Structures are given as structure tokens and as C-alpha cells.
One Martini backbone bead per residue (centre of mass of N, CA, C, O) as a GRO file, in nm:
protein
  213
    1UNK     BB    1   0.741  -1.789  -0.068
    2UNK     BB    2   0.502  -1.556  -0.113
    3UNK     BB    3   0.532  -1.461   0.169
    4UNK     BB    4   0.788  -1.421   0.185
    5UNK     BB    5   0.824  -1.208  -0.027
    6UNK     BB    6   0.618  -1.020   0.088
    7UNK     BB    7   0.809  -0.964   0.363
    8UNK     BB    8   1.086  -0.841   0.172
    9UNK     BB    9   0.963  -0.623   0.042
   10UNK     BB   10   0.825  -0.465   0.290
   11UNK     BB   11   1.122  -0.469   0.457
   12UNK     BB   12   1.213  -0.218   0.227
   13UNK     BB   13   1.010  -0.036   0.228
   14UNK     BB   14   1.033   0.097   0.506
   15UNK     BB   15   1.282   0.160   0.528
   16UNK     BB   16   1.231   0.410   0.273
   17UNK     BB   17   1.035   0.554   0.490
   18UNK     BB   18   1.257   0.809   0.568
   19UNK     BB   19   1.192   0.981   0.330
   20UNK     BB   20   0.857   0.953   0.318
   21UNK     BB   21   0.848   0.940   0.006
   22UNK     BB   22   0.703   0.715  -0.176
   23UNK     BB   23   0.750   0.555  -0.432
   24UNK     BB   24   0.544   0.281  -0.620
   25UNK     BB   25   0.601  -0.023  -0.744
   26UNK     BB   26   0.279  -0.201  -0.840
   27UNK     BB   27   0.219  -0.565  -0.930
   28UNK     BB   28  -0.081  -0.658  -1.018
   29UNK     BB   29  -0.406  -0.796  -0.928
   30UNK     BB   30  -0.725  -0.718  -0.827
   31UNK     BB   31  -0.787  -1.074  -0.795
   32UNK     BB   32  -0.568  -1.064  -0.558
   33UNK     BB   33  -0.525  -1.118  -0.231
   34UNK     BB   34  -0.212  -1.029  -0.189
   35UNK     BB   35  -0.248  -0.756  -0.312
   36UNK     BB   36  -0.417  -0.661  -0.047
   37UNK     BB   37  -0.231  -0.752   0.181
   38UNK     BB   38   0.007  -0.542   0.085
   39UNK     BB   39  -0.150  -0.274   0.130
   40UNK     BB   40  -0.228  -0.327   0.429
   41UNK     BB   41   0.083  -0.344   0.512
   42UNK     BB   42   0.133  -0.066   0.440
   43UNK     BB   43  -0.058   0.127   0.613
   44UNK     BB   44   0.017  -0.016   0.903
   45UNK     BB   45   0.274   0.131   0.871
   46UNK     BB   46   0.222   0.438   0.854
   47UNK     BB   47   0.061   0.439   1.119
   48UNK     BB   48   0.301   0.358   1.269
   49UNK     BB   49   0.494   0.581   1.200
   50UNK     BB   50   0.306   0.821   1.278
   51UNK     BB   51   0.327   0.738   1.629
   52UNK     BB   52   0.637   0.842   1.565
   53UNK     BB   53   0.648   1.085   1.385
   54UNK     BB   54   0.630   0.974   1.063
   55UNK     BB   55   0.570   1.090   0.775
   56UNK     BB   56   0.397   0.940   0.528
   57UNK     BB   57   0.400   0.896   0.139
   58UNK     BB   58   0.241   0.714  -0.116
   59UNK     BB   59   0.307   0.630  -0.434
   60UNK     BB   60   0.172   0.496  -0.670
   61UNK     BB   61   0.214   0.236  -0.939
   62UNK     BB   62   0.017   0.105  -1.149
   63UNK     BB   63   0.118  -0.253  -1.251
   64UNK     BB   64  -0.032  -0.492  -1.524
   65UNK     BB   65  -0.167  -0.813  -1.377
   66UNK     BB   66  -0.244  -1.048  -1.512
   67UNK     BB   67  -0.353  -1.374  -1.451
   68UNK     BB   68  -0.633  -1.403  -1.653
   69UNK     BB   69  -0.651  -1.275  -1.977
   70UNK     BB   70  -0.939  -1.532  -2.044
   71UNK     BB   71  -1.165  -1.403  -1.891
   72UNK     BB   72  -1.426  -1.338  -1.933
   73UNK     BB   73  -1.700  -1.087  -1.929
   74UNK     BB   74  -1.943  -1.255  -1.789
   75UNK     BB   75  -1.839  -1.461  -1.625
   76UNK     BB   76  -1.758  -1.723  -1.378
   77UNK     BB   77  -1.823  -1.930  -1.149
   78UNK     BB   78  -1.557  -2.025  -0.913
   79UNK     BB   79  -1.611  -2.254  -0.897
   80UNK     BB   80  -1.568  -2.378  -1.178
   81UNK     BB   81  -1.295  -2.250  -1.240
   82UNK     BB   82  -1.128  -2.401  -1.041
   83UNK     BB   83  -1.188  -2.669  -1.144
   84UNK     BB   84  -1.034  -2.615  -1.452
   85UNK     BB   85  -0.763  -2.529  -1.292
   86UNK     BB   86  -0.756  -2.777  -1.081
   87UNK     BB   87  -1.003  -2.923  -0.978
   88UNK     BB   88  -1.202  -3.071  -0.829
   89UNK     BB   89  -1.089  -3.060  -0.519
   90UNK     BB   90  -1.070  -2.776  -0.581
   91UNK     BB   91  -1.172  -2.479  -0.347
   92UNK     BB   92  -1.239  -2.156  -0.237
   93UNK     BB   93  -1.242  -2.257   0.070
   94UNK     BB   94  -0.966  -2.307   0.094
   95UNK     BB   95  -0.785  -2.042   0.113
   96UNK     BB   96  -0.930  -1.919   0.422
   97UNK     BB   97  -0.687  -2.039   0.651
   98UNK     BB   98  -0.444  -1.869   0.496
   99UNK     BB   99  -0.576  -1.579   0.503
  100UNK     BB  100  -0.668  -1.592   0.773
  101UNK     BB  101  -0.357  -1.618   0.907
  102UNK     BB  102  -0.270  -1.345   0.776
  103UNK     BB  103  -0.538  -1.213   0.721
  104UNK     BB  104  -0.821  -1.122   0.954
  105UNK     BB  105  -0.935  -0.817   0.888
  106UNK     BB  106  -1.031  -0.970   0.641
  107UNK     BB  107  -1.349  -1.073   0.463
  108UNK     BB  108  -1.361  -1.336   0.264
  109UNK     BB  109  -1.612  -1.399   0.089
  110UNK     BB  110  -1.540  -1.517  -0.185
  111UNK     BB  111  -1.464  -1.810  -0.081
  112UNK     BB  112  -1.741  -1.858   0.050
  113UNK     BB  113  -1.981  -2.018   0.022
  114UNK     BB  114  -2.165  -1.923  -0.296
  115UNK     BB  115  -2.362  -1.861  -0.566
  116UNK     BB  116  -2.207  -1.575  -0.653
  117UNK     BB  117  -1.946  -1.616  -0.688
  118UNK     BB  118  -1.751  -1.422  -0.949
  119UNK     BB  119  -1.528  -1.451  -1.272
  120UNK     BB  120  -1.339  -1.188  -1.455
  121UNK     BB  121  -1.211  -0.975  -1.615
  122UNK     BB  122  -0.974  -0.707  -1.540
  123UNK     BB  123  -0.905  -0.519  -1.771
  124UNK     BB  124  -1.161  -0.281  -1.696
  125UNK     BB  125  -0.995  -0.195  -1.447
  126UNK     BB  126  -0.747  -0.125  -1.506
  127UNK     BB  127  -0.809   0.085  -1.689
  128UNK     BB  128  -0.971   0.258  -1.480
  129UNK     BB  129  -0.684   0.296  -1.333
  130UNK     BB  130  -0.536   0.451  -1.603
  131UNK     BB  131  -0.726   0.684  -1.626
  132UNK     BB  132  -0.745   0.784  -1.311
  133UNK     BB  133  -0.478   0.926  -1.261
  134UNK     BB  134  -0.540   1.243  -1.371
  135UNK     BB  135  -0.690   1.292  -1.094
  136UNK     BB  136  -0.531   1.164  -0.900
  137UNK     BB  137  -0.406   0.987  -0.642
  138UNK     BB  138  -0.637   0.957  -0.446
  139UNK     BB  139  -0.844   0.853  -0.676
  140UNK     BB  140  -0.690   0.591  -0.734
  141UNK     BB  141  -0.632   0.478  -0.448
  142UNK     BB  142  -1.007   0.422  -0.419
  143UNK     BB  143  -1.046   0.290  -0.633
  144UNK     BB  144  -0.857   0.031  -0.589
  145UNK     BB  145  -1.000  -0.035  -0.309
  146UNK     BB  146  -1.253  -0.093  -0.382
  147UNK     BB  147  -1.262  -0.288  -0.596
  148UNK     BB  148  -1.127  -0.527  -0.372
  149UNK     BB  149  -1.388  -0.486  -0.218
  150UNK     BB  150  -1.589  -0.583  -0.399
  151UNK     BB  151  -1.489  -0.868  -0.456
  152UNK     BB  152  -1.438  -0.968  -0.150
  153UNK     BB  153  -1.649  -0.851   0.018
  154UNK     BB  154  -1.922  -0.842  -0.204
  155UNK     BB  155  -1.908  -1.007  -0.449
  156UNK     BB  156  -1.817  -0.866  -0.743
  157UNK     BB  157  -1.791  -0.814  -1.081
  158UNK     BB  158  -1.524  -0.662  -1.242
  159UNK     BB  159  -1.656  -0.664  -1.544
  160UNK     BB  160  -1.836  -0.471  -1.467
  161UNK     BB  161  -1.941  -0.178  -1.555
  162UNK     BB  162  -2.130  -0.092  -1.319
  163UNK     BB  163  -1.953  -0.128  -1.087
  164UNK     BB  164  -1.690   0.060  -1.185
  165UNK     BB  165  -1.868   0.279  -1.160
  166UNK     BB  166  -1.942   0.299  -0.853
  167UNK     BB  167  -1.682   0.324  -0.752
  168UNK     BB  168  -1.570   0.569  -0.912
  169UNK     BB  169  -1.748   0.745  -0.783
  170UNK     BB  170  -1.684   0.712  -0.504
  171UNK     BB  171  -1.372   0.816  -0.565
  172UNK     BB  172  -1.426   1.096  -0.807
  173UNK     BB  173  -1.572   1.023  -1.053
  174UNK     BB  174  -1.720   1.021  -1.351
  175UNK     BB  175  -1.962   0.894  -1.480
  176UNK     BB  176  -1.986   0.922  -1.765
  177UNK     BB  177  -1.698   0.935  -1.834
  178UNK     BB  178  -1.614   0.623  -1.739
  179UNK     BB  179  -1.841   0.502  -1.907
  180UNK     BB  180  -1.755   0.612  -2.207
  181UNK     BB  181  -1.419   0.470  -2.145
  182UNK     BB  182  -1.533   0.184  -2.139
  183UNK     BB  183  -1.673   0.158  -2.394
  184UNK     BB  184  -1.430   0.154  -2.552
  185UNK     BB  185  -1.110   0.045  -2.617
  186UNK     BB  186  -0.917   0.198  -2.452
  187UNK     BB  187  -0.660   0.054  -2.310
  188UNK     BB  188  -0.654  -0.210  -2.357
  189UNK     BB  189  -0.391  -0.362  -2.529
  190UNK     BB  190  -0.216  -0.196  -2.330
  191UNK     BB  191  -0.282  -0.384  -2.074
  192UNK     BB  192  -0.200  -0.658  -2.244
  193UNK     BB  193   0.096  -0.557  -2.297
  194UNK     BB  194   0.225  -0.493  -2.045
  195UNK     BB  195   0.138  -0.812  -1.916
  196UNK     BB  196   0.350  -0.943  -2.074
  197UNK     BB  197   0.582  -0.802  -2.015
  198UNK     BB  198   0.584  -0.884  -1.708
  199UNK     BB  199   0.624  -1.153  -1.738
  200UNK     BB  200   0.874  -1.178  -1.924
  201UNK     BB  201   1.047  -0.960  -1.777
  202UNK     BB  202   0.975  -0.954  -1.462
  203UNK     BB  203   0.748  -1.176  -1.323
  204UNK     BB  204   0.575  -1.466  -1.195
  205UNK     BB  205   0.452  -1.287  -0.949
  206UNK     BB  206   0.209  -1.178  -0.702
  207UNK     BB  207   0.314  -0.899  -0.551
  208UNK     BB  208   0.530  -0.647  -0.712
  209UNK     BB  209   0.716  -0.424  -0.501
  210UNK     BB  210   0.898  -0.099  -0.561
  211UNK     BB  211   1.114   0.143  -0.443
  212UNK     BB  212   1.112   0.502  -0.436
  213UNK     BB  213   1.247   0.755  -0.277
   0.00000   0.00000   0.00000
């Protein structure tokens, strides 16, 4: 199952954190549940290892993977969304029962019935997550982790130029400059031709995290 693939590689990853120093490639897409949970058991990994002395540092490479490259950039309410992928019977709030059993310490706000929960394309969450890597891993991992908790926690909509630059800014970014590589079209292309080539030829699932010591 997907739980267990992703129980499996983060104890391959704990493994490796005897080097202190982990690269890892992590393979996945700021709307799916499953890679905010994996982010979740790495940091409570490192926590438990700082309690024993062992000092870790994560260094993520964040490679883009679109579930559904063809969503709106106006987005489209979530309960829709369902219909259209699953069909009249499932609903957002479906999925709450197996995340809160797996992480209870997250809020999925955004599963819990409400009007606002809306869903769109990740393309330029992705696009300005390849953009900030310049700035240092620090101001890129505080991104990438906003950007989750907009969507799950705040129940925002990852499309909006506005949301992404609100987290932008809060994790050390300019917001002019922020917003200014948002409306170009650069990277974008590339996050679509990256995310196809990893579908084809690294998973069909995610998340994937590869650890390089």
C-alpha cells in the first residue's frame, strides 16, 4: 500500500541518517496529503535523534510531480473536483478517517465539508519552489512547508499568485521579485517536462524520497 511504501523508505532514510548530513531527493506534489506526512515523520525522525545526540541536517531537493497537470489555475471547488475524478459517491471528507489515523497531529482542514475548499493547478507553487532554491535550503524548506499548510491547514488555494506570494514573503522572500517571476512564464515548462519525465520513468506514485548520504 502506499502507507507502507512510504514506511519503507523513510526507515531506509532513518538508516542513513547515521552520516548526519542526508541529501534527499523528494519526489512529490504540495497537494497530496502523503508528502506532508512524510515531511512530518522526517522532522519527528530528527527530533528523536537530536534527544539521543545525534545531530541531523536534511538537505531536501525538491523534484516536481504533478498529480493532475490539467487542473484550472482559477481552481475548481474540491467537492467537483471529487465528483468528476471518482464519481458521485466520494467526497473530500472520505479521505479524513485514514489521515487522521495516520497523522493525527495535522489538521486536515481542507477534507472537512466547507464551501470554501477549492483545488488548482501546483505548477507555479512548484515553479516558485525551483526559483527559491537560490536563496538557500532554509528559506526553500520554510516555503515548501507554508505552501502545505495554506492548502491543508488554511484551505487556500495554491493557484492564487497572492497565497503563493503571502508564504513567499513569510519564508524570506521578496515579494516583488516573488511576484514578478510568478507572472513570466519561466520555469514553467520545465516543471511540466520534469513531472512527465518522472511519471515515466522514476514512480507512479508519491511520495518518493531517495536519501544520499
Amino acid at each position: 500500500t502506499k502507507v507502507g511504501r512510504e514506511h519503507e523508505q523513510l526507515s531506509a532514510i532513518i538508516k542513513e541518517m547515521s552520516a548526519k548530513l542526508v541529501q534527499l531527493d523528494f519526489y512529490g506534489d504540495l497537494m497530496c496529503p502523503y508528502c506532508m506526512i512524510a515531511k512530518e515523520r522526517i522532522a519527528e525522525a530528527v527530533v528523536l535523534l537530536a534527544a539521543r545526540d545525534v545531530e541531523v541536517i536534511i538537505r531536501y531537493n525538491y523534484i516536481p510531480y504533478l498529480l493532475n497537470p490539467d487542473l484550472p489555475e482559477t481552481g475548481t471547488t474540491l467537492e467537483e473536483y471529487y465528483q468528476k475524478q471518482y464519481g458521485a459517491s466520494r467526497t473530500p471528507a472520505m479521505e479524513l478517517p485514514v489521515l487522521n489515523q495516520i497523522c493525527p497531529t495535522i489538521s486536515w482542514k481542507v477534507y472537512e465539508p466547507n464551501d470554501k475548499a477549492s483545488i488548482g493547478t501546483t505548477v507555479h507553487a512548484h515553479r516558485l519552489v525551483q526559483w527559491s532554491a537560490q536563496f538557500g535550503p532554509d528559506v526553500q524548506e520554510q516555503l515548501v512547508d507554508g505552501l502545505m499548510r495554506l492548502y491543508f491547514l488554511e484551505v487556500e488555494l495554491l493557484s492564487s499568485f497572492d497565497n503563493l506570494v503571502k508564504v513567499g514573503v513569510a519564508a524570506g522572500l521578496d515579494g516583488a521579485k516573488a511576484l514578478a517571476y510568478l507572472k513570466s512564464d519561466d520555469g514553467r515548462q520545465a516543471i511540466l517536462d520534469r513531472s512527465a519525465e518522472v511519471k515515466k520513468s522514476k514512480t507512479k506514485s508519491i511520495p518518493l524520497m531517495v536519501a544520499k548520504a
